[in-house]
Amino acid sequence: MEANLTGKVAFVAGSSAGIGKAIALKLATHGADIALNGRNPTSAIKVRKKIEELGRKVVFEKADMTAYQEIKQAVDNAIAKLGKIDILVASGGVTGADFVVDFFEKTDPASYILFAEANWLCRLYCVRAVLDHMVDRRRGKIIIITTDAGRWPTPAESLAGATGAGIVMATKVLAQELARWQIRV
């Protein structure tokens, strides 16, 4: 990625570890100020320090992405502290430690809703939380991270694939809906 993001602010959901962390660091390397997000502020300390060492502004906003009101408050706090959000990266979600991923016939039906919320709805919550701000500004970039199981059927990933496919379709529809405000999805 070769981009000059100086003057831009990115809210990276799920950025205290994993892919979200790597994305936050890369955006900061290219000049963006960063609003980190996660459930555990302790795990974001090292990420925050690295971003500060790059000379970028950085805040951490604690929120569980599966709770809309929490992620909305985190977005509002980030806007208050950094002045705006130009880029949303909806990363994060569950890990293998949070759910047992197995063949469908071995999957407990009680986990269906939890899995959908933790891998599908949480990303939509992030988009909705920042949307009014981007519509008012008539600009923004939204990046939604999901699994490739949403495009390619993968054994033992029926729930992951279903939620991933939901995100792929939502992304296509959102791209059409939000283009009128110069918001790229």
PDB file of N, CA and C in Angstrom, residues 41-147:
ATOM      1  N   PRO A  41      -8.129  -3.037  27.219  1.00  0.00           N
ATOM      2  CA  PRO A  41      -7.178  -1.939  27.033  1.00  0.00           C
ATOM      3  C   PRO A  41      -5.722  -2.364  27.232  1.00  0.00           C
ATOM      4  N   THR A  42      -5.486  -3.355  28.070  1.00  0.00           N
ATOM      5  CA  THR A  42      -4.115  -3.800  28.326  1.00  0.00           C
ATOM      6  C   THR A  42      -3.460  -4.344  27.066  1.00  0.00           C
ATOM      7  N   SER A  43      -4.217  -5.072  26.252  1.00  0.00           N
ATOM      8  CA  SER A  43      -3.627  -5.650  25.040  1.00  0.00           C
ATOM      9  C   SER A  43      -3.328  -4.592  23.985  1.00  0.00           C
ATOM     10  N   ALA A  44      -3.867  -3.379  24.139  1.00  0.00           N
ATOM     11  CA  ALA A  44      -3.623  -2.313  23.157  1.00  0.00           C
ATOM     12  C   ALA A  44      -2.440  -1.425  23.530  1.00  0.00           C
ATOM     13  N   ILE A  45      -1.868  -1.606  24.709  1.00  0.00           N
ATOM     14  CA  ILE A  45      -0.794  -0.715  25.167  1.00  0.00           C
ATOM     15  C   ILE A  45       0.393  -0.708  24.206  1.00  0.00           C
ATOM     16  N   LYS A  46       0.858  -1.878  23.787  1.00  0.00           N
ATOM     17  CA  LYS A  46       2.015  -1.959  22.887  1.00  0.00           C
ATOM     18  C   LYS A  46       1.701  -1.356  21.517  1.00  0.00           C
ATOM     19  N   VAL A  47       0.480  -1.580  21.033  1.00  0.00           N
ATOM     20  CA  VAL A  47       0.082  -1.033  19.735  1.00  0.00           C
ATOM     21  C   VAL A  47       0.069   0.493  19.824  1.00  0.00           C
ATOM     22  N   ARG A  48      -0.513   0.982  20.890  1.00  0.00           N
ATOM     23  CA  ARG A  48      -0.586   2.438  21.089  1.00  0.00           C
ATOM     24  C   ARG A  48       0.810   3.056  21.117  1.00  0.00           C
ATOM     25  N   LYS A  49       1.726   2.405  21.831  1.00  0.00           N
ATOM     26  CA  LYS A  49       3.094   2.916  21.944  1.00  0.00           C
ATOM     27  C   LYS A  49       3.771   2.961  20.568  1.00  0.00           C
ATOM     28  N   LYS A  50       3.605   1.909  19.770  1.00  0.00           N
ATOM     29  CA  LYS A  50       4.215   1.876  18.435  1.00  0.00           C
ATOM     30  C   LYS A  50       3.671   2.991  17.544  1.00  0.00           C
ATOM     31  N   ILE A  51       2.387   3.250  17.647  1.00  0.00           N
ATOM     32  CA  ILE A  51       1.779   4.308  16.838  1.00  0.00           C
ATOM     33  C   ILE A  51       2.274   5.678  17.293  1.00  0.00           C
ATOM     34  N   GLU A  52       2.394   5.863  18.599  1.00  0.00           N
ATOM     35  CA  GLU A  52       2.940   7.122  19.120  1.00  0.00           C
ATOM     36  C   GLU A  52       4.374   7.331  18.658  1.00  0.00           C
ATOM     37  N   GLU A  53       5.157   6.246  18.609  1.00  0.00           N
ATOM     38  CA  GLU A  53       6.544   6.329  18.134  1.00  0.00           C
ATOM     39  C   GLU A  53       6.622   6.761  16.667  1.00  0.00           C
ATOM     40  N   LEU A  54       5.555   6.512  15.911  1.00  0.00           N
ATOM     41  CA  LEU A  54       5.493   6.952  14.522  1.00  0.00           C
ATOM     42  C   LEU A  54       5.104   8.431  14.410  1.00  0.00           C
ATOM     43  N   GLY A  55       4.835   9.055  15.553  1.00  0.00           N
ATOM     44  CA  GLY A  55       4.464  10.462  15.568  1.00  0.00           C
ATOM     45  C   GLY A  55       3.002  10.721  15.266  1.00  0.00           C
ATOM     46  N   ARG A  56       2.190   9.695  15.378  1.00  0.00           N
ATOM     47  CA  ARG A  56       0.762   9.817  15.077  1.00  0.00           C
ATOM     48  C   ARG A  56      -0.032   9.966  16.367  1.00  0.00           C
ATOM     49  N   LYS A  57      -1.169  10.636  16.274  1.00  0.00           N
ATOM     50  CA  LYS A  57      -2.103  10.695  17.395  1.00  0.00           C
ATOM     51  C   LYS A  57      -2.779   9.338  17.492  1.00  0.00           C
ATOM     52  N   VAL A  58      -3.035   8.900  18.714  1.00  0.00           N
ATOM     53  CA  VAL A  58      -3.699   7.611  18.902  1.00  0.00           C
ATOM     54  C   VAL A  58      -4.506   7.648  20.192  1.00  0.00           C
ATOM     55  N   VAL A  59      -5.713   7.098  20.121  1.00  0.00           N
ATOM     56  CA  VAL A  59      -6.551   6.922  21.305  1.00  0.00           C
ATOM     57  C   VAL A  59      -7.017   5.472  21.320  1.00  0.00           C
ATOM     58  N   PHE A  60      -7.364   5.007  22.497  1.00  0.00           N
ATOM     59  CA  PHE A  60      -7.966   3.678  22.616  1.00  0.00           C
ATOM     60  C   PHE A  60      -9.370   3.852  23.148  1.00  0.00           C
ATOM     61  N   GLU A  61     -10.332   3.245  22.483  1.00  0.00           N
ATOM     62  CA  GLU A  61     -11.730   3.277  22.920  1.00  0.00           C
ATOM     63  C   GLU A  61     -12.200   1.853  23.162  1.00  0.00           C
ATOM     64  N   LYS A  62     -12.390   1.544  24.431  1.00  0.00           N
ATOM     65  CA  LYS A  62     -12.836   0.203  24.833  1.00  0.00           C
ATOM     66  C   LYS A  62     -14.296   0.005  24.427  1.00  0.00           C
ATOM     67  N   ALA A  63     -14.569  -1.105  23.769  1.00  0.00           N
ATOM     68  CA  ALA A  63     -15.940  -1.463  23.412  1.00  0.00           C
ATOM     69  C   ALA A  63     -15.963  -2.889  22.904  1.00  0.00           C
ATOM     70  N   ASP A  64     -17.031  -3.566  23.235  1.00  0.00           N
ATOM     71  CA  ASP A  64     -17.318  -4.884  22.692  1.00  0.00           C
ATOM     72  C   ASP A  64     -18.105  -4.659  21.408  1.00  0.00           C
ATOM     73  N   MET A  65     -17.558  -5.089  20.274  1.00  0.00           N
ATOM     74  CA  MET A  65     -18.202  -4.868  18.981  1.00  0.00           C
ATOM     75  C   MET A  65     -19.575  -5.526  18.880  1.00  0.00           C
ATOM     76  N   THR A  66     -19.847  -6.505  19.720  1.00  0.00           N
ATOM     77  CA  THR A  66     -21.149  -7.179  19.655  1.00  0.00           C
ATOM     78  C   THR A  66     -22.234  -6.408  20.398  1.00  0.00           C
ATOM     79  N   ALA A  67     -21.867  -5.292  21.020  1.00  0.00           N
ATOM     80  CA  ALA A  67     -22.829  -4.448  21.743  1.00  0.00           C
ATOM     81  C   ALA A  67     -22.901  -3.097  21.019  1.00  0.00           C
ATOM     82  N   TYR A  68     -23.966  -2.880  20.274  1.00  0.00           N
ATOM     83  CA  TYR A  68     -24.055  -1.672  19.451  1.00  0.00           C
ATOM     84  C   TYR A  68     -23.834  -0.392  20.258  1.00  0.00           C
ATOM     85  N   GLN A  69     -24.466  -0.260  21.395  1.00  0.00           N
ATOM     86  CA  GLN A  69     -24.329   0.980  22.170  1.00  0.00           C
ATOM     87  C   GLN A  69     -22.886   1.222  22.596  1.00  0.00           C
ATOM     88  N   GLU A  70     -22.144   0.156  22.886  1.00  0.00           N
ATOM     89  CA  GLU A  70     -20.731   0.313  23.262  1.00  0.00           C
ATOM     90  C   GLU A  70     -19.901   0.795  22.078  1.00  0.00           C
ATOM     91  N   ILE A  71     -20.100   0.201  20.921  1.00  0.00           N
ATOM     92  CA  ILE A  71     -19.298   0.603  19.765  1.00  0.00           C
ATOM     93  C   ILE A  71     -19.699   2.002  19.314  1.00  0.00           C
ATOM     94  N   LYS A  72     -20.966   2.350  19.420  1.00  0.00           N
ATOM     95  CA  LYS A  72     -21.422   3.706  19.081  1.00  0.00           C
ATOM     96  C   LYS A  72     -20.762   4.721  20.009  1.00  0.00           C
ATOM     97  N   GLN A  73     -20.700   4.435  21.298  1.00  0.00           N
ATOM     98  CA  GLN A  73     -20.054   5.346  22.250  1.00  0.00           C
ATOM     99  C   GLN A  73     -18.563   5.468  21.954  1.00  0.00           C
ATOM    100  N   ALA A  74     -17.923   4.364  21.593  1.00  0.00           N
ATOM    101  CA  ALA A  74     -16.497   4.394  21.258  1.00  0.00           C
ATOM    102  C   ALA A  74     -16.248   5.275  20.030  1.00  0.00           C
ATOM    103  N   VAL A  75     -17.095   5.154  19.014  1.00  0.00           N
ATOM    104  CA  VAL A  75     -16.974   5.982  17.813  1.00  0.00           C
ATOM    105  C   VAL A  75     -17.178   7.453  18.176  1.00  0.00           C
ATOM    106  N   ASP A  76     -18.212   7.752  18.946  1.00  0.00           N
ATOM    107  CA  ASP A  76     -18.473   9.133  19.350  1.00  0.00           C
ATOM    108  C   ASP A  76     -17.310   9.706  20.157  1.00  0.00           C
ATOM    109  N   ASN A  77     -16.731   8.907  21.058  1.00  0.00           N
ATOM    110  CA  ASN A  77     -15.576   9.348  21.841  1.00  0.00           C
ATOM    111  C   ASN A  77     -14.384   9.635  20.934  1.00  0.00           C
ATOM    112  N   ALA A  78     -14.151   8.762  19.963  1.00  0.00           N
ATOM    113  CA  ALA A  78     -13.025   8.955  19.039  1.00  0.00           C
ATOM    114  C   ALA A  78     -13.202  10.237  18.230  1.00  0.00           C
ATOM    115  N   ILE A  79     -14.413  10.504  17.776  1.00  0.00           N
ATOM    116  CA  ILE A  79     -14.679  11.736  17.021  1.00  0.00           C
ATOM    117  C   ILE A  79     -14.429  12.949  17.909  1.00  0.00           C
ATOM    118  N   ALA A  80     -14.881  12.890  19.157  1.00  0.00           N
ATOM    119  CA  ALA A  80     -14.673  14.006  20.087  1.00  0.00           C
ATOM    120  C   ALA A  80     -13.182  14.256  20.336  1.00  0.00           C
ATOM    121  N   LYS A  81     -12.397  13.189  20.410  1.00  0.00           N
ATOM    122  CA  LYS A  81     -10.970  13.319  20.721  1.00  0.00           C
ATOM    123  C   LYS A  81     -10.106  13.629  19.499  1.00  0.00           C
ATOM    124  N   LEU A  82     -10.465  13.077  18.341  1.00  0.00           N
ATOM    125  CA  LEU A  82      -9.633  13.228  17.144  1.00  0.00           C
ATOM    126  C   LEU A  82     -10.258  14.125  16.078  1.00  0.00           C
ATOM    127  N   GLY A  83     -11.483  14.562  16.310  1.00  0.00           N
ATOM    128  CA  GLY A  83     -12.120  15.528  15.421  1.00  0.00           C
ATOM    129  C   GLY A  83     -12.946  14.962  14.288  1.00  0.00           C
ATOM    130  N   LYS A  84     -12.677  13.725  13.904  1.00  0.00           N
ATOM    131  CA  LYS A  84     -13.391  13.131  12.768  1.00  0.00           C
ATOM    132  C   LYS A  84     -12.976  11.674  12.629  1.00  0.00           C
ATOM    133  N   ILE A  85     -13.676  10.966  11.764  1.00  0.00           N
ATOM    134  CA  ILE A  85     -13.262   9.636  11.312  1.00  0.00           C
ATOM    135  C   ILE A  85     -13.414   9.634   9.794  1.00  0.00           C
ATOM    136  N   ASP A  86     -12.287   9.417   9.109  1.00  0.00           N
ATOM    137  CA  ASP A  86     -12.293   9.343   7.651  1.00  0.00           C
ATOM    138  C   ASP A  86     -12.403   7.903   7.164  1.00  0.00           C
ATOM    139  N   ILE A  87     -11.836   6.989   7.950  1.00  0.00           N
ATOM    140  CA  ILE A  87     -11.732   5.586   7.546  1.00  0.00           C
ATOM    141  C   ILE A  87     -12.229   4.711   8.687  1.00  0.00           C
ATOM    142  N   LEU A  88     -13.106   3.790   8.377  1.00  0.00           N
ATOM    143  CA  LEU A  88     -13.520   2.765   9.341  1.00  0.00           C
ATOM    144  C   LEU A  88     -13.009   1.429   8.831  1.00  0.00           C
ATOM    145  N   VAL A  89     -12.325   0.704   9.698  1.00  0.00           N
ATOM    146  CA  VAL A  89     -11.966  -0.681   9.400  1.00  0.00           C
ATOM    147  C   VAL A  89     -12.696  -1.537  10.422  1.00  0.00           C
ATOM    148  N   ALA A  90     -13.664  -2.322   9.957  1.00  0.00           N
ATOM    149  CA  ALA A  90     -14.425  -3.215  10.832  1.00  0.00           C
ATOM    150  C   ALA A  90     -13.767  -4.585  10.781  1.00  0.00           C
ATOM    151  N   SER A  91     -12.853  -4.782  11.686  1.00  0.00           N
ATOM    152  CA  SER A  91     -12.133  -6.041  11.822  1.00  0.00           C
ATOM    153  C   SER A  91     -12.617  -6.671  13.124  1.00  0.00           C
ATOM    154  N   GLY A  92     -11.859  -7.577  13.671  1.00  0.00           N
ATOM    155  CA  GLY A  92     -12.234  -8.151  14.965  1.00  0.00           C
ATOM    156  C   GLY A  92     -13.280  -9.232  14.827  1.00  0.00           C
ATOM    157  N   GLY A  93     -13.852  -9.602  15.950  1.00  0.00           N
ATOM    158  CA  GLY A  93     -14.813 -10.692  15.974  1.00  0.00           C
ATOM    159  C   GLY A  93     -14.312 -11.803  16.867  1.00  0.00           C
ATOM    160  N   VAL A  94     -14.751 -12.987  16.616  1.00  0.00           N
ATOM    161  CA  VAL A  94     -14.386 -14.101  17.482  1.00  0.00           C
ATOM    162  C   VAL A  94     -13.108 -14.764  17.005  1.00  0.00           C
ATOM    163  N   THR A  95     -12.502 -15.481  17.912  1.00  0.00           N
ATOM    164  CA  THR A  95     -11.332 -16.293  17.576  1.00  0.00           C
ATOM    165  C   THR A  95     -11.689 -17.741  17.847  1.00  0.00           C
ATOM    166  N   GLY A  96     -10.800 -18.632  17.491  1.00  0.00           N
ATOM    167  CA  GLY A  96     -11.015 -20.047  17.741  1.00  0.00           C
ATOM    168  C   GLY A  96     -11.217 -20.343  19.222  1.00  0.00           C
ATOM    169  N   ALA A  97     -10.681 -19.487  20.083  1.00  0.00           N
ATOM    170  CA  ALA A  97     -10.842 -19.684  21.516  1.00  0.00           C
ATOM    171  C   ALA A  97     -12.256 -19.354  21.976  1.00  0.00           C
ATOM    172  N   ASP A  98     -12.966 -18.502  21.212  1.00  0.00           N
ATOM    173  CA  ASP A  98     -14.300 -18.078  21.601  1.00  0.00           C
ATOM    174  C   ASP A  98     -15.389 -19.078  21.204  1.00  0.00           C
ATOM    175  N   PHE A  99     -15.187 -19.787  20.101  1.00  0.00           N
ATOM    176  CA  PHE A  99     -16.171 -20.723  19.597  1.00  0.00           C
ATOM    177  C   PHE A  99     -15.473 -21.986  19.123  1.00  0.00           C
ATOM    178  N   VAL A 100     -16.170 -23.094  19.253  1.00  0.00           N
ATOM    179  CA  VAL A 100     -15.669 -24.331  18.675  1.00  0.00           C
ATOM    180  C   VAL A 100     -16.166 -24.369  17.235  1.00  0.00           C
ATOM    181  N   VAL A 101     -15.239 -24.365  16.298  1.00  0.00           N
ATOM    182  CA  VAL A 101     -15.594 -24.440  14.886  1.00  0.00           C
ATOM    183  C   VAL A 101     -15.494 -25.907  14.492  1.00  0.00           C
ATOM    184  N   ASP A 102     -16.610 -26.451  14.025  1.00  0.00           N
ATOM    185  CA  ASP A 102     -16.653 -27.870  13.715  1.00  0.00           C
ATOM    186  C   ASP A 102     -17.652 -28.085  12.583  1.00  0.00           C
ATOM    187  N   PHE A 103     -17.791 -29.321  12.154  1.00  0.00           N
ATOM    188  CA  PHE A 103     -18.774 -29.647  11.139  1.00  0.00           C
ATOM    189  C   PHE A 103     -20.168 -29.302  11.655  1.00  0.00           C
ATOM    190  N   PHE A 104     -21.058 -28.965  10.732  1.00  0.00           N
ATOM    191  CA  PHE A 104     -22.375 -28.465  11.098  1.00  0.00           C
ATOM    192  C   PHE A 104     -23.143 -29.415  12.012  1.00  0.00           C
ATOM    193  N   GLU A 105     -23.077 -30.708  11.718  1.00  0.00           N
ATOM    194  CA  GLU A 105     -23.867 -31.651  12.539  1.00  0.00           C
ATOM    195  C   GLU A 105     -23.366 -31.722  13.975  1.00  0.00           C
ATOM    196  N   LYS A 106     -22.167 -31.231  14.225  1.00  0.00           N
ATOM    197  CA  LYS A 106     -21.617 -31.224  15.580  1.00  0.00           C
ATOM    198  C   LYS A 106     -21.731 -29.856  16.249  1.00  0.00           C
ATOM    199  N   THR A 107     -22.304 -28.884  15.549  1.00  0.00           N
ATOM    200  CA  THR A 107     -22.408 -27.524  16.073  1.00  0.00           C
ATOM    201  C   THR A 107     -23.684 -27.366  16.880  1.00  0.00           C
ATOM    202  N   ASP A 108     -23.553 -26.872  18.078  1.00  0.00           N
ATOM    203  CA  ASP A 108     -24.685 -26.641  18.970  1.00  0.00           C
ATOM    204  C   ASP A 108     -25.552 -25.510  18.413  1.00  0.00           C
ATOM    205  N   PRO A 109     -26.848 -25.765  18.155  1.00  0.00           N
ATOM    206  CA  PRO A 109     -27.723 -24.710  17.629  1.00  0.00           C
ATOM    207  C   PRO A 109     -27.772 -23.459  18.514  1.00  0.00           C
ATOM    208  N   ALA A 110     -27.494 -23.590  19.786  1.00  0.00           N
ATOM    209  CA  ALA A 110     -27.485 -22.425  20.670  1.00  0.00           C
ATOM    210  C   ALA A 110     -26.394 -21.430  20.276  1.00  0.00           C
ATOM    211  N   SER A 111     -25.396 -21.890  19.540  1.00  0.00           N
ATOM    212  CA  SER A 111     -24.292 -20.999  19.162  1.00  0.00           C
ATOM    213  C   SER A 111     -24.557 -20.236  17.868  1.00  0.00           C
ATOM    214  N   TYR A 112     -25.602 -20.565  17.132  1.00  0.00           N
ATOM    215  CA  TYR A 112     -25.854 -19.916  15.848  1.00  0.00           C
ATOM    216  C   TYR A 112     -25.971 -18.395  15.992  1.00  0.00           C
ATOM    217  N   ILE A 113     -26.825 -17.948  16.892  1.00  0.00           N
ATOM    218  CA  ILE A 113     -27.057 -16.510  17.074  1.00  0.00           C
ATOM    219  C   ILE A 113     -25.798 -15.832  17.600  1.00  0.00           C
ATOM    220  N   LEU A 114     -25.135 -16.470  18.541  1.00  0.00           N
ATOM    221  CA  LEU A 114     -23.897 -15.896  19.084  1.00  0.00           C
ATOM    222  C   LEU A 114     -22.846 -15.736  17.983  1.00  0.00           C
ATOM    223  N   PHE A 115     -22.717 -16.735  17.135  1.00  0.00           N
ATOM    224  CA  PHE A 115     -21.739 -16.687  16.053  1.00  0.00           C
ATOM    225  C   PHE A 115     -22.101 -15.580  15.057  1.00  0.00           C
ATOM    226  N   ALA A 116     -23.378 -15.467  14.719  1.00  0.00           N
ATOM    227  CA  ALA A 116     -23.808 -14.420  13.786  1.00  0.00           C
ATOM    228  C   ALA A 116     -23.540 -13.037  14.369  1.00  0.00           C
ATOM    229  N   GLU A 117     -23.818 -12.857  15.623  1.00  0.00           N
ATOM    230  CA  GLU A 117     -23.584 -11.562  16.252  1.00  0.00           C
ATOM    231  C   GLU A 117     -22.092 -11.228  16.297  1.00  0.00           C
ATOM    232  N   ALA A 118     -21.278 -12.219  16.620  1.00  0.00           N
ATOM    233  CA  ALA A 118     -19.841 -11.994  16.789  1.00  0.00           C
ATOM    234  C   ALA A 118     -19.084 -11.897  15.472  1.00  0.00           C
ATOM    235  N   ASN A 119     -19.663 -12.327  14.362  1.00  0.00           N
ATOM    236  CA  ASN A 119     -18.947 -12.303  13.089  1.00  0.00           C
ATOM    237  C   ASN A 119     -19.656 -11.538  11.983  1.00  0.00           C
ATOM    238  N   TRP A 120     -20.907 -11.215  12.166  1.00  0.00           N
ATOM    239  CA  TRP A 120     -21.675 -10.530  11.131  1.00  0.00           C
ATOM    240  C   TRP A 120     -22.232  -9.219  11.656  1.00  0.00           C
ATOM    241  N   LEU A 121     -23.090  -9.304  12.671  1.00  0.00           N
ATOM    242  CA  LEU A 121     -23.733  -8.102  13.188  1.00  0.00           C
ATOM    243  C   LEU A 121     -22.736  -7.103  13.749  1.00  0.00           C
ATOM    244  N   CYS A 122     -21.665  -7.575  14.382  1.00  0.00           N
ATOM    245  CA  CYS A 122     -20.693  -6.654  14.965  1.00  0.00           C
ATOM    246  C   CYS A 122     -20.099  -5.730  13.903  1.00  0.00           C
ATOM    247  N   ARG A 123     -19.881  -6.213  12.722  1.00  0.00           N
ATOM    248  CA  ARG A 123     -19.339  -5.371  11.654  1.00  0.00           C
ATOM    249  C   ARG A 123     -20.378  -4.355  11.178  1.00  0.00           C
ATOM    250  N   LEU A 124     -21.622  -4.788  11.090  1.00  0.00           N
ATOM    251  CA  LEU A 124     -22.694  -3.869  10.721  1.00  0.00           C
ATOM    252  C   LEU A 124     -22.898  -2.819  11.811  1.00  0.00           C
ATOM    253  N   TYR A 125     -22.744  -3.211  13.074  1.00  0.00           N
ATOM    254  CA  TYR A 125     -22.829  -2.240  14.172  1.00  0.00           C
ATOM    255  C   TYR A 125     -21.770  -1.157  14.009  1.00  0.00           C
ATOM    256  N   CYS A 126     -20.560  -1.539  13.624  1.00  0.00           N
ATOM    257  CA  CYS A 126     -19.482  -0.564  13.415  1.00  0.00           C
ATOM    258  C   CYS A 126     -19.837   0.411  12.297  1.00  0.00           C
ATOM    259  N   VAL A 127     -20.345  -0.117  11.201  1.00  0.00           N
ATOM    260  CA  VAL A 127     -20.726   0.735  10.074  1.00  0.00           C
ATOM    261  C   VAL A 127     -21.807   1.711  10.508  1.00  0.00           C
ATOM    262  N   ARG A 128     -22.823   1.193  11.173  1.00  0.00           N
ATOM    263  CA  ARG A 128     -23.930   2.071  11.592  1.00  0.00           C
ATOM    264  C   ARG A 128     -23.458   3.123  12.587  1.00  0.00           C
ATOM    265  N   ALA A 129     -22.530   2.762  13.452  1.00  0.00           N
ATOM    266  CA  ALA A 129     -22.041   3.687  14.477  1.00  0.00           C
ATOM    267  C   ALA A 129     -21.339   4.900  13.873  1.00  0.00           C
ATOM    268  N   VAL A 130     -20.665   4.729  12.747  1.00  0.00           N
ATOM    269  CA  VAL A 130     -19.921   5.826  12.118  1.00  0.00           C
ATOM    270  C   VAL A 130     -20.690   6.482  10.968  1.00  0.00           C
ATOM    271  N   LEU A 131     -21.775   5.878  10.552  1.00  0.00           N
ATOM    272  CA  LEU A 131     -22.450   6.286   9.326  1.00  0.00           C
ATOM    273  C   LEU A 131     -22.967   7.727   9.351  1.00  0.00           C
ATOM    274  N   ASP A 132     -23.657   8.142  10.385  1.00  0.00           N
ATOM    275  CA  ASP A 132     -24.198   9.505  10.417  1.00  0.00           C
ATOM    276  C   ASP A 132     -23.086  10.542  10.274  1.00  0.00           C
ATOM    277  N   HIS A 133     -21.962  10.285  10.928  1.00  0.00           N
ATOM    278  CA  HIS A 133     -20.808  11.191  10.844  1.00  0.00           C
ATOM    279  C   HIS A 133     -20.308  11.290   9.405  1.00  0.00           C
ATOM    280  N   MET A 134     -20.175  10.156   8.732  1.00  0.00           N
ATOM    281  CA  MET A 134     -19.689  10.172   7.350  1.00  0.00           C
ATOM    282  C   MET A 134     -20.709  10.789   6.396  1.00  0.00           C
ATOM    283  N   VAL A 135     -21.988  10.517   6.604  1.00  0.00           N
ATOM    284  CA  VAL A 135     -23.029  11.119   5.767  1.00  0.00           C
ATOM    285  C   VAL A 135     -23.013  12.635   5.937  1.00  0.00           C
ATOM    286  N   ASP A 136     -22.925  13.115   7.175  1.00  0.00           N
ATOM    287  CA  ASP A 136     -22.871  14.561   7.415  1.00  0.00           C
ATOM    288  C   ASP A 136     -21.677  15.204   6.718  1.00  0.00           C
ATOM    289  N   ARG A 137     -20.549  14.511   6.689  1.00  0.00           N
ATOM    290  CA  ARG A 137     -19.327  15.040   6.063  1.00  0.00           C
ATOM    291  C   ARG A 137     -19.305  14.803   4.550  1.00  0.00           C
ATOM    292  N   ARG A 138     -20.210  13.941   4.077  1.00  0.00           N
ATOM    293  CA  ARG A 138     -20.278  13.591   2.655  1.00  0.00           C
ATOM    294  C   ARG A 138     -18.980  12.973   2.159  1.00  0.00           C
ATOM    295  N   ARG A 139     -18.396  12.116   3.005  1.00  0.00           N
ATOM    296  CA  ARG A 139     -17.185  11.393   2.595  1.00  0.00           C
ATOM    297  C   ARG A 139     -16.849  10.338   3.642  1.00  0.00           C
ATOM    298  N   GLY A 140     -16.081   9.360   3.194  1.00  0.00           N
ATOM    299  CA  GLY A 140     -15.598   8.330   4.098  1.00  0.00           C
ATOM    300  C   GLY A 140     -15.217   7.067   3.344  1.00  0.00           C
ATOM    301  N   LYS A 141     -14.451   6.249   4.026  1.00  0.00           N
ATOM    302  CA  LYS A 141     -14.048   4.940   3.503  1.00  0.00           C
ATOM    303  C   LYS A 141     -14.407   3.911   4.562  1.00  0.00           C
ATOM    304  N   ILE A 142     -15.020   2.838   4.142  1.00  0.00           N
ATOM    305  CA  ILE A 142     -15.402   1.752   5.052  1.00  0.00           C
ATOM    306  C   ILE A 142     -14.812   0.461   4.508  1.00  0.00           C
ATOM    307  N   ILE A 143     -14.039  -0.204   5.358  1.00  0.00           N
ATOM    308  CA  ILE A 143     -13.420  -1.479   5.001  1.00  0.00           C
ATOM    309  C   ILE A 143     -13.938  -2.518   5.981  1.00  0.00           C
ATOM    310  N   ILE A 144     -14.524  -3.568   5.465  1.00  0.00           N
ATOM    311  CA  ILE A 144     -15.084  -4.615   6.315  1.00  0.00           C
ATOM    312  C   ILE A 144     -14.304  -5.899   6.065  1.00  0.00           C
ATOM    313  N   ILE A 145     -13.708  -6.431   7.114  1.00  0.00           N
ATOM    314  CA  ILE A 145     -12.902  -7.643   7.012  1.00  0.00           C
ATOM    315  C   ILE A 145     -13.767  -8.850   7.370  1.00  0.00           C
ATOM    316  N   THR A 146     -13.686  -9.885   6.546  1.00  0.00           N
ATOM    317  CA  THR A 146     -14.405 -11.117   6.852  1.00  0.00           C
ATOM    318  C   THR A 146     -13.581 -12.312   6.346  1.00  0.00           C
ATOM    319  N   THR A 147     -14.115 -13.479   6.486  1.00  0.00           N
ATOM    320  CA  THR A 147     -13.440 -14.712   6.097  1.00  0.00           C
ATOM    321  C   THR A 147     -13.649 -15.036   4.616  1.00  0.00           C
TER     322      THR A 147
END
